[in-house]
XYZ file of C-alpha atoms in Angstrom:
492
model
C 16.679 -27.456 17.703
C 14.892 -25.400 15.042
C 11.454 -26.242 16.451
C 12.544 -25.359 19.993
C 13.895 -22.044 18.717
C 10.597 -21.361 16.937
C 8.577 -22.235 20.033
C 10.786 -19.875 22.039
C 9.992 -17.079 19.573
C 6.267 -17.886 19.747
C 6.338 -17.568 23.543
C 8.335 -14.328 23.442
C 6.104 -12.876 20.719
C 2.943 -13.750 22.660
C 4.408 -12.264 25.860
C 5.335 -9.029 24.101
C 1.883 -8.800 22.530
C 0.372 -9.286 25.994
C 2.511 -6.406 27.301
C 0.837 -4.252 24.651
C -2.602 -5.300 25.927
C -3.653 -8.103 23.551
C -3.907 -11.887 23.660
C -2.439 -14.016 20.885
C -5.469 -15.118 18.794
C -4.096 -15.244 15.248
C -1.599 -17.998 14.484
C 2.037 -17.124 13.814
C 2.803 -18.849 10.510
C 4.696 -16.206 8.544
C 8.478 -16.273 8.190
C 10.670 -13.564 6.670
C 10.030 -14.464 3.035
C 6.271 -14.838 3.431
C 5.978 -11.509 5.233
C 8.202 -9.863 2.635
C 6.114 -11.378 -0.178
C 2.929 -9.782 1.159
C 4.513 -6.313 1.271
C 6.242 -6.738 -2.112
C 2.998 -7.947 -3.699
C 1.043 -5.038 -2.223
C 3.482 -2.498 -3.705
C 3.418 -4.417 -7.006
C 5.528 -2.436 -9.454
C 4.004 -4.564 -12.224
C 0.466 -3.474 -11.369
C 1.317 0.214 -11.258
C 3.730 0.386 -14.181
C 1.552 -1.656 -16.541
C -1.404 0.539 -15.687
C 0.276 3.952 -15.571
C 3.354 3.883 -17.839
C 1.407 5.551 -20.645
C 0.046 8.194 -18.296
C 3.503 9.123 -17.060
C 4.951 9.180 -20.575
C 2.200 11.310 -22.084
C 2.227 13.709 -19.119
C 5.963 14.317 -18.720
C 7.683 12.755 -21.703
C 10.569 10.266 -21.255
C 12.047 12.406 -18.448
C 9.125 11.336 -16.248
C 11.117 8.248 -15.203
C 13.280 10.477 -12.941
C 10.237 10.719 -10.694
C 10.886 7.079 -9.742
C 14.138 7.664 -7.784
C 12.732 10.889 -6.287
C 9.618 9.157 -4.942
C 11.645 6.118 -3.899
C 13.932 8.227 -1.701
C 10.985 10.028 -0.113
C 9.222 6.752 0.583
C 12.403 5.222 1.962
C 12.371 7.829 4.766
C 8.752 6.855 5.474
C 9.555 3.136 5.421
C 12.498 3.599 7.800
C 10.261 5.515 10.215
C 7.536 2.889 10.038
C 10.042 0.054 10.421
C 11.301 1.475 13.716
C 7.744 1.987 14.990
C 6.722 -1.511 13.851
C 9.578 -3.010 15.841
C 8.192 -1.370 18.982
C 4.532 -2.130 18.295
C 4.118 -5.295 16.152
C 0.315 -5.303 16.318
C -2.297 -6.171 13.670
C -3.702 -3.001 12.168
C -0.321 -1.260 11.730
C -1.061 2.465 11.147
C -3.992 2.512 13.582
C -2.072 0.771 16.373
C 1.154 2.665 15.729
C -0.637 6.014 15.909
C -2.408 5.003 19.101
C 0.817 4.113 20.869
C 2.716 7.118 19.532
C 0.054 9.771 20.192
C -3.380 8.841 21.595
C -6.544 6.852 20.754
C -8.441 9.764 19.161
C -5.576 10.613 16.829
C -5.238 6.908 16.021
C -8.928 6.496 15.254
C -8.883 9.093 12.485
C -5.598 7.883 10.982
C -6.945 4.320 11.090
C -10.269 5.435 9.595
C -8.721 7.027 6.497
C -6.323 4.081 6.223
C -9.210 1.582 6.329
C -11.260 3.438 3.717
C -8.194 3.675 1.475
C -7.413 -0.034 1.734
C -10.996 -1.051 0.976
C -11.051 1.252 -2.049
C -7.687 -0.040 -3.259
C -8.992 -3.615 -3.408
C -11.661 -2.487 -5.862
C -9.311 -0.183 -7.774
C -6.572 -2.786 -8.302
C -8.939 -5.591 -9.287
C -11.002 -3.422 -11.613
C -7.790 -2.120 -13.152
C -6.738 -5.691 -13.900
C -10.088 -6.731 -15.409
C -9.349 -5.414 -18.952
C -6.172 -7.530 -19.090
C -8.150 -10.625 -18.058
C -10.743 -9.823 -20.729
C -7.940 -9.446 -23.281
C -6.512 -12.879 -22.412
C -9.967 -14.487 -22.570
C -10.780 -12.783 -25.881
C -13.682 -10.855 -24.358
C -14.813 -7.295 -25.004
C -12.439 -5.048 -23.010
C -14.750 -2.083 -23.541
C -17.855 -3.646 -22.008
C -18.501 -2.284 -18.513
C -20.677 -5.306 -17.680
C -17.911 -7.714 -18.721
C -15.349 -5.863 -16.628
C -17.745 -5.791 -13.664
C -18.267 -9.556 -13.618
C -14.574 -10.279 -14.144
C -13.789 -8.026 -11.179
C -16.427 -9.747 -9.038
C -14.930 -13.141 -9.898
C -11.442 -11.918 -8.961
C -12.640 -10.529 -5.618
C -14.532 -13.742 -4.760
C -11.426 -15.879 -5.401
C -9.254 -13.527 -3.355
C -11.756 -13.639 -0.488
C -11.711 -17.444 -0.410
C -7.905 -17.503 -0.462
C -7.616 -15.058 2.435
C -10.378 -16.765 4.433
C -8.782 -20.211 4.128
C -5.721 -19.260 6.161
C -2.693 -17.035 6.159
C -0.534 -19.928 4.889
C -2.519 -20.044 1.647
C -2.328 -16.251 1.378
C 1.425 -16.470 1.904
C 1.767 -19.188 -0.766
C -0.116 -17.071 -3.315
C 2.021 -14.060 -2.472
C 5.209 -16.116 -2.780
C 4.123 -17.025 -6.317
C 3.332 -13.377 -6.925
C 6.874 -12.331 -6.003
C 8.257 -14.658 -8.667
C 5.775 -13.321 -11.233
C 6.686 -9.725 -10.361
C 10.416 -10.301 -10.745
C 10.048 -12.360 -13.920
C 7.734 -9.915 -15.672
C 9.929 -6.916 -14.858
C 13.536 -8.112 -14.909
C 13.184 -10.664 -17.700
C 11.324 -8.195 -19.907
C 13.975 -5.548 -19.241
C 16.821 -7.940 -20.065
C 15.098 -9.232 -23.215
C 14.358 -5.708 -24.439
C 17.948 -4.625 -23.869
C 19.253 -7.757 -25.602
C 16.938 -7.119 -28.573
C 18.558 -3.710 -29.058
C 17.455 -0.284 -27.926
C 15.565 2.017 -30.292
C 16.367 5.194 -28.362
C 19.671 6.724 -27.166
C 20.199 7.063 -23.437
C 19.915 10.846 -23.503
C 16.208 10.486 -24.336
C 15.589 10.107 -20.584
C 16.334 13.836 -20.310
C 13.811 14.738 -23.035
C 10.479 16.333 -22.100
C 9.040 15.842 -25.613
C 7.290 19.202 -25.597
C 5.231 18.476 -22.471
C 6.495 21.637 -20.748
C 5.189 23.892 -23.533
C 2.898 26.582 -22.151
C 3.998 25.978 -18.547
C 7.165 28.057 -18.616
C 8.934 25.399 -16.575
C 9.139 21.618 -16.507
C 8.665 21.525 -12.709
C 4.833 21.621 -12.620
C 4.738 19.059 -15.425
C 7.222 16.839 -13.586
C 5.156 17.067 -10.406
C 2.115 15.902 -12.336
C 4.060 13.092 -14.036
C 5.361 12.133 -10.592
C 1.893 10.822 -9.761
C 2.683 7.537 -11.538
C 5.509 6.764 -9.115
C 3.490 8.101 -6.170
C 0.639 5.720 -7.012
C 3.001 2.735 -7.201
C 5.505 3.033 -4.347
C 3.208 2.442 -1.381
C 1.984 -0.592 0.547
C 5.207 -1.708 2.277
C 3.441 -1.072 5.592
C 1.259 -4.143 4.935
C 4.069 -6.250 6.422
C 3.176 -4.609 9.728
C -0.560 -5.207 9.285
C 0.037 -8.955 9.669
C 2.614 -8.587 12.468
C 0.643 -10.779 14.888
C 1.015 -13.662 12.424
C 4.767 -13.216 11.936
C 7.406 -15.175 13.831
C 9.788 -12.781 15.646
C 8.018 -9.689 14.232
C 10.115 -7.102 16.096
C 13.070 -8.082 13.896
C 11.402 -9.570 10.815
C 8.732 -6.949 10.053
C 11.091 -3.924 9.897
C 13.445 -5.809 7.584
C 10.672 -6.963 5.254
C 9.252 -3.449 4.989
C 12.599 -1.977 3.953
C 13.604 -4.874 1.700
C 10.272 -4.919 -0.156
C 10.559 -1.202 -0.969
C 14.247 -1.362 -1.948
C 13.765 -4.375 -4.223
C 10.723 -2.751 -5.833
C 12.748 0.421 -6.372
C 15.515 -1.493 -8.137
C 13.300 -3.804 -10.197
C 10.860 -1.065 -11.192
C 13.621 1.414 -12.003
C 15.467 -1.005 -14.303
C 12.210 -1.958 -16.046
C 11.144 1.663 -16.572
C 14.509 2.549 -18.111
C 14.353 -0.445 -20.464
C 10.766 0.351 -21.494
C 11.640 3.972 -22.373
C 14.776 3.051 -24.318
C 12.828 0.366 -26.217
C 10.148 2.781 -27.536
C 10.156 2.412 -31.361
C 8.474 5.747 -32.042
C 8.096 8.274 -29.234
C 5.217 10.195 -30.832
C 3.169 7.025 -31.346
C 3.855 5.810 -27.795
C 2.825 9.113 -26.230
C -0.484 9.056 -28.091
C -1.211 5.388 -27.429
C -3.781 4.451 -24.780
C -1.784 1.252 -24.155
C 1.764 2.593 -24.508
C 3.484 -0.311 -22.779
C 1.655 -2.921 -24.872
C 2.748 -0.988 -27.961
C 6.399 -1.098 -26.798
C 6.294 -4.819 -25.972
C 4.494 -5.915 -29.136
C 6.751 -3.807 -31.365
C 9.904 -5.311 -29.873
C 8.965 -8.849 -28.894
C 5.914 -9.768 -30.921
C 2.349 -10.465 -29.852
C 3.079 -13.878 -28.318
C 5.689 -12.643 -25.844
C 3.610 -9.544 -25.154
C 0.604 -11.714 -24.274
C 2.770 -13.860 -21.983
C 3.914 -10.704 -20.204
C 0.299 -9.589 -19.855
C -0.571 -12.970 -18.301
C 2.192 -12.563 -15.696
C 1.021 -9.003 -15.084
C -2.512 -10.297 -14.442
C -1.099 -12.766 -11.917
C 0.805 -9.943 -10.198
C -2.319 -7.758 -10.127
C -4.368 -10.618 -8.654
C -1.788 -11.225 -5.930
C -1.598 -7.481 -5.234
C -5.355 -7.365 -4.598
C -5.072 -10.434 -2.359
C -2.362 -8.766 -0.258
C -4.364 -5.542 0.074
C -7.426 -7.468 1.235
C -5.322 -9.321 3.821
C -4.069 -5.985 5.203
C -7.554 -4.425 5.201
C -9.094 -7.360 7.069
C -6.431 -7.217 9.802
C -7.052 -3.514 10.265
C -10.789 -4.168 10.524
C -10.041 -6.941 13.033
C -7.822 -4.598 15.056
C -10.482 -1.879 15.067
C -13.110 -4.418 16.121
C -10.953 -5.754 18.943
C -10.818 -2.242 20.388
C -14.588 -1.813 19.848
C -13.888 1.266 17.750
C -15.996 0.615 14.654
C -19.560 -0.450 13.745
C -20.056 -4.217 13.907
C -17.043 -4.711 16.173
C -18.264 -8.104 17.424
C -18.322 -9.426 13.866
C -14.860 -8.224 12.830
C -13.105 -9.561 15.903
C -14.228 -13.169 15.372
C -11.426 -15.524 14.326
C -12.275 -18.713 12.440
C -11.334 -21.622 14.758
C -10.530 -23.813 11.761
C -8.563 -21.428 9.556
C -7.417 -18.983 12.258
C -8.261 -15.919 10.160
C -10.646 -12.987 10.799
C -13.098 -14.487 8.302
C -15.944 -11.978 8.777
C -13.595 -9.050 8.230
C -12.258 -10.709 5.067
C -15.740 -11.384 3.688
C -16.879 -7.833 4.430
C -13.876 -6.349 2.625
C -14.788 -8.436 -0.421
C -18.437 -7.335 -0.369
C -17.457 -3.686 0.098
C -15.093 -3.881 -2.886
C -17.828 -5.353 -5.080
C -20.206 -2.538 -4.108
C -17.549 0.025 -5.021
C -17.241 -1.476 -8.501
C -20.833 -0.415 -9.112
C -19.387 3.116 -9.153
C -16.810 2.264 -11.814
C -17.622 5.461 -13.702
C -15.957 7.320 -10.834
C -12.847 5.097 -11.081
C -10.370 7.986 -11.338
C -11.770 9.658 -8.220
C -11.822 6.344 -6.364
C -8.143 5.740 -7.073
C -7.227 9.335 -6.175
C -8.995 9.326 -2.808
C -7.462 5.948 -1.943
C -3.961 7.134 -2.798
C -4.096 10.432 -0.919
C -5.755 8.614 1.985
C -2.803 6.224 2.180
C -0.330 9.098 2.250
C -2.325 10.898 4.948
C -2.228 7.691 7.010
C 1.522 7.444 6.447
C 1.984 11.066 7.493
C 0.060 10.382 10.699
C 2.734 7.829 11.656
C 5.744 9.982 10.726
C 4.313 12.992 12.563
C 3.342 10.681 15.427
C 6.951 9.510 15.739
C 8.158 13.117 15.990
C 5.473 13.864 18.588
C 6.415 10.778 20.615
C 10.086 11.771 20.615
C 9.102 15.180 21.999
C 7.560 13.310 24.946
C 10.719 11.308 25.581
C 10.106 8.138 23.557
C 13.109 5.844 23.933
C 13.246 4.668 20.325
C 16.423 2.633 20.893
C 14.681 0.185 23.255
C 13.597 -2.089 20.416
C 15.782 -4.578 18.486
C 15.407 -2.609 15.211
C 15.894 1.135 15.553
C 17.382 4.139 13.773
C 19.531 5.236 16.695
C 20.730 8.838 16.475
C 19.309 9.140 12.952
C 15.740 8.634 14.164
C 14.621 12.274 14.466
C 16.213 13.497 11.180
C 14.657 10.577 9.291
C 11.253 11.223 10.908
C 11.374 14.912 9.952
C 12.349 14.157 6.341
C 9.575 11.552 6.146
C 6.999 14.039 7.478
C 8.115 16.786 5.078
C 7.921 14.332 2.195
C 4.404 13.366 3.282
C 3.259 16.993 3.270
C 4.707 17.482 -0.222
C 2.966 14.400 -1.634
C -0.395 15.244 -0.055
C -0.273 18.772 -1.482
C 0.801 17.438 -4.874
C -2.085 14.965 -4.957
C -4.676 17.503 -3.792
C -3.465 20.439 -5.870
C -6.167 21.490 -8.380
C -4.972 21.048 -11.964
C -8.122 21.597 -13.991
C -8.873 25.343 -13.718
C -11.314 25.209 -16.644
C -13.489 22.577 -14.960
C -16.326 23.354 -12.500
C -15.103 24.061 -8.963
C -16.436 20.755 -7.608
C -14.342 18.876 -10.178
C -11.275 21.044 -9.662
C -11.407 20.529 -5.892
C -12.818 17.002 -5.960
C -9.999 15.457 -3.905
C -10.219 17.881 -0.924
C -14.029 17.627 -1.084
C -13.983 13.826 -1.038
C -11.513 13.886 1.853
C -13.820 16.222 3.762
C -16.726 13.817 3.210
C -14.708 10.792 4.405
C -13.425 12.574 7.506
C -16.844 14.135 8.126
C -18.591 10.752 8.157
C -15.863 9.393 10.417
C -16.133 12.357 12.800
C -19.903 11.955 13.120
C -19.552 8.302 14.064
C -16.548 8.848 16.329
C -18.041 11.633 18.440
C -21.494 10.022 18.465
C -20.445 6.470 19.408
C -16.745 6.044 20.143
C -15.787 9.122 22.171
C -18.507 8.418 24.754
C -16.764 5.298 25.985
C -13.274 4.589 27.205
C -11.388 2.730 24.437
C -10.472 -0.851 25.177
C -6.732 -1.608 25.316
C -5.925 2.033 24.603
C -2.555 2.191 26.344
C -0.471 4.886 24.777
C 3.283 5.288 24.683
C 3.612 6.785 28.141
C 1.711 3.846 29.701
C 3.476 0.917 28.099
C 6.991 2.131 27.282
C 8.279 0.781 30.581
C 6.777 -2.610 29.803
C 8.344 -2.668 26.363
C 11.802 -2.070 27.759
C 11.610 -5.070 30.109
């Protein structure tokens, strides 16, 4: 009975994909939990909080943790918008394909371009960010750039093999990662609370002098908000693997929302526990490894090291999930002949049923980026703002599609009458985040440093524009049906 039901879903999923202009080439192996695990691992509260807790604390004081619920609510509007769109268009490549169906191929190409660059950069950024923790566990020099480089290379190679050997193996690794994420966050929070808090609850309203000289805490809070902004993204990766999900029109929207909500709860509880467990606020704010200081002071070095080990596992799984999403986007671009080397990226391994060439390329590209580790901060910044620009392209695209009469209720998962208000709130949130990320905050630095983010964005879009108008715009895109062409098919 169960197998017949699954076969029925496979047939329906393949038929719906065909109505969108594509043949079923990737194998549908992912159920709800596996798809959820990929999105949850991509977001990875452990990766972001372990890496950026000290930054948030030193920038905004203990009150910085209120940025978490603010960013969560903004991102929830985005996730709801994307979930509805994903239910209509469950195609590999997510943002690129969604934008194409909502607006048009040209609009989609540029949103997909910035999304692809961001994903490729994030692989390098996450893995390089985890290298010092691996070095710490192995007793190696955490300050040696060569040591960190080779550790990062080793991590990327292992991730590439895992992703190339089939989506089932990727799903298994991500399932393990979910457990590691929950254990490292919830268990640590519970243990810290049980051990007794060092700080009273009202400390979460303290700015610890960080607003001095600003006249208001708002600009400081907006800067401290960057920690939460860096962490609460990646839920869209559930949609990147939609062609490998069973019953994606129902499953993918649910996994996107659930992964963000669970991350919001787990990360929020952990952040509160970490702040209340700070032994000495002044010491923590000056520490380069504030969270390690909190854990060691409360739980001892042994437990702290165990937590670091679980964090390394979570970081590794996060990088694996990002690479899986990036390779599917590259595959989707290649299938539409929209990117250099299209014939390579569209090839699916007959044995492992994965876009192996796209996976291998993403690994090589990440390794090359690590050679520019001295520009790590800029790499992370351009990747983050690029992700939010890609997200905005979908939320704005949904509003644009509605203005053309998009019947958003024709899919099994939809927002109903709340669709337009949610889309507008998501778009406004996206504008706010993009401006916050790009806003110059170093007036004493040279202009090219102060405006580095807008300049880097201009370079990325400039390179993309040259290629697009030189090579892509000359030809009619393959399978470029937009909303007006295929909406009638979707409703059948």
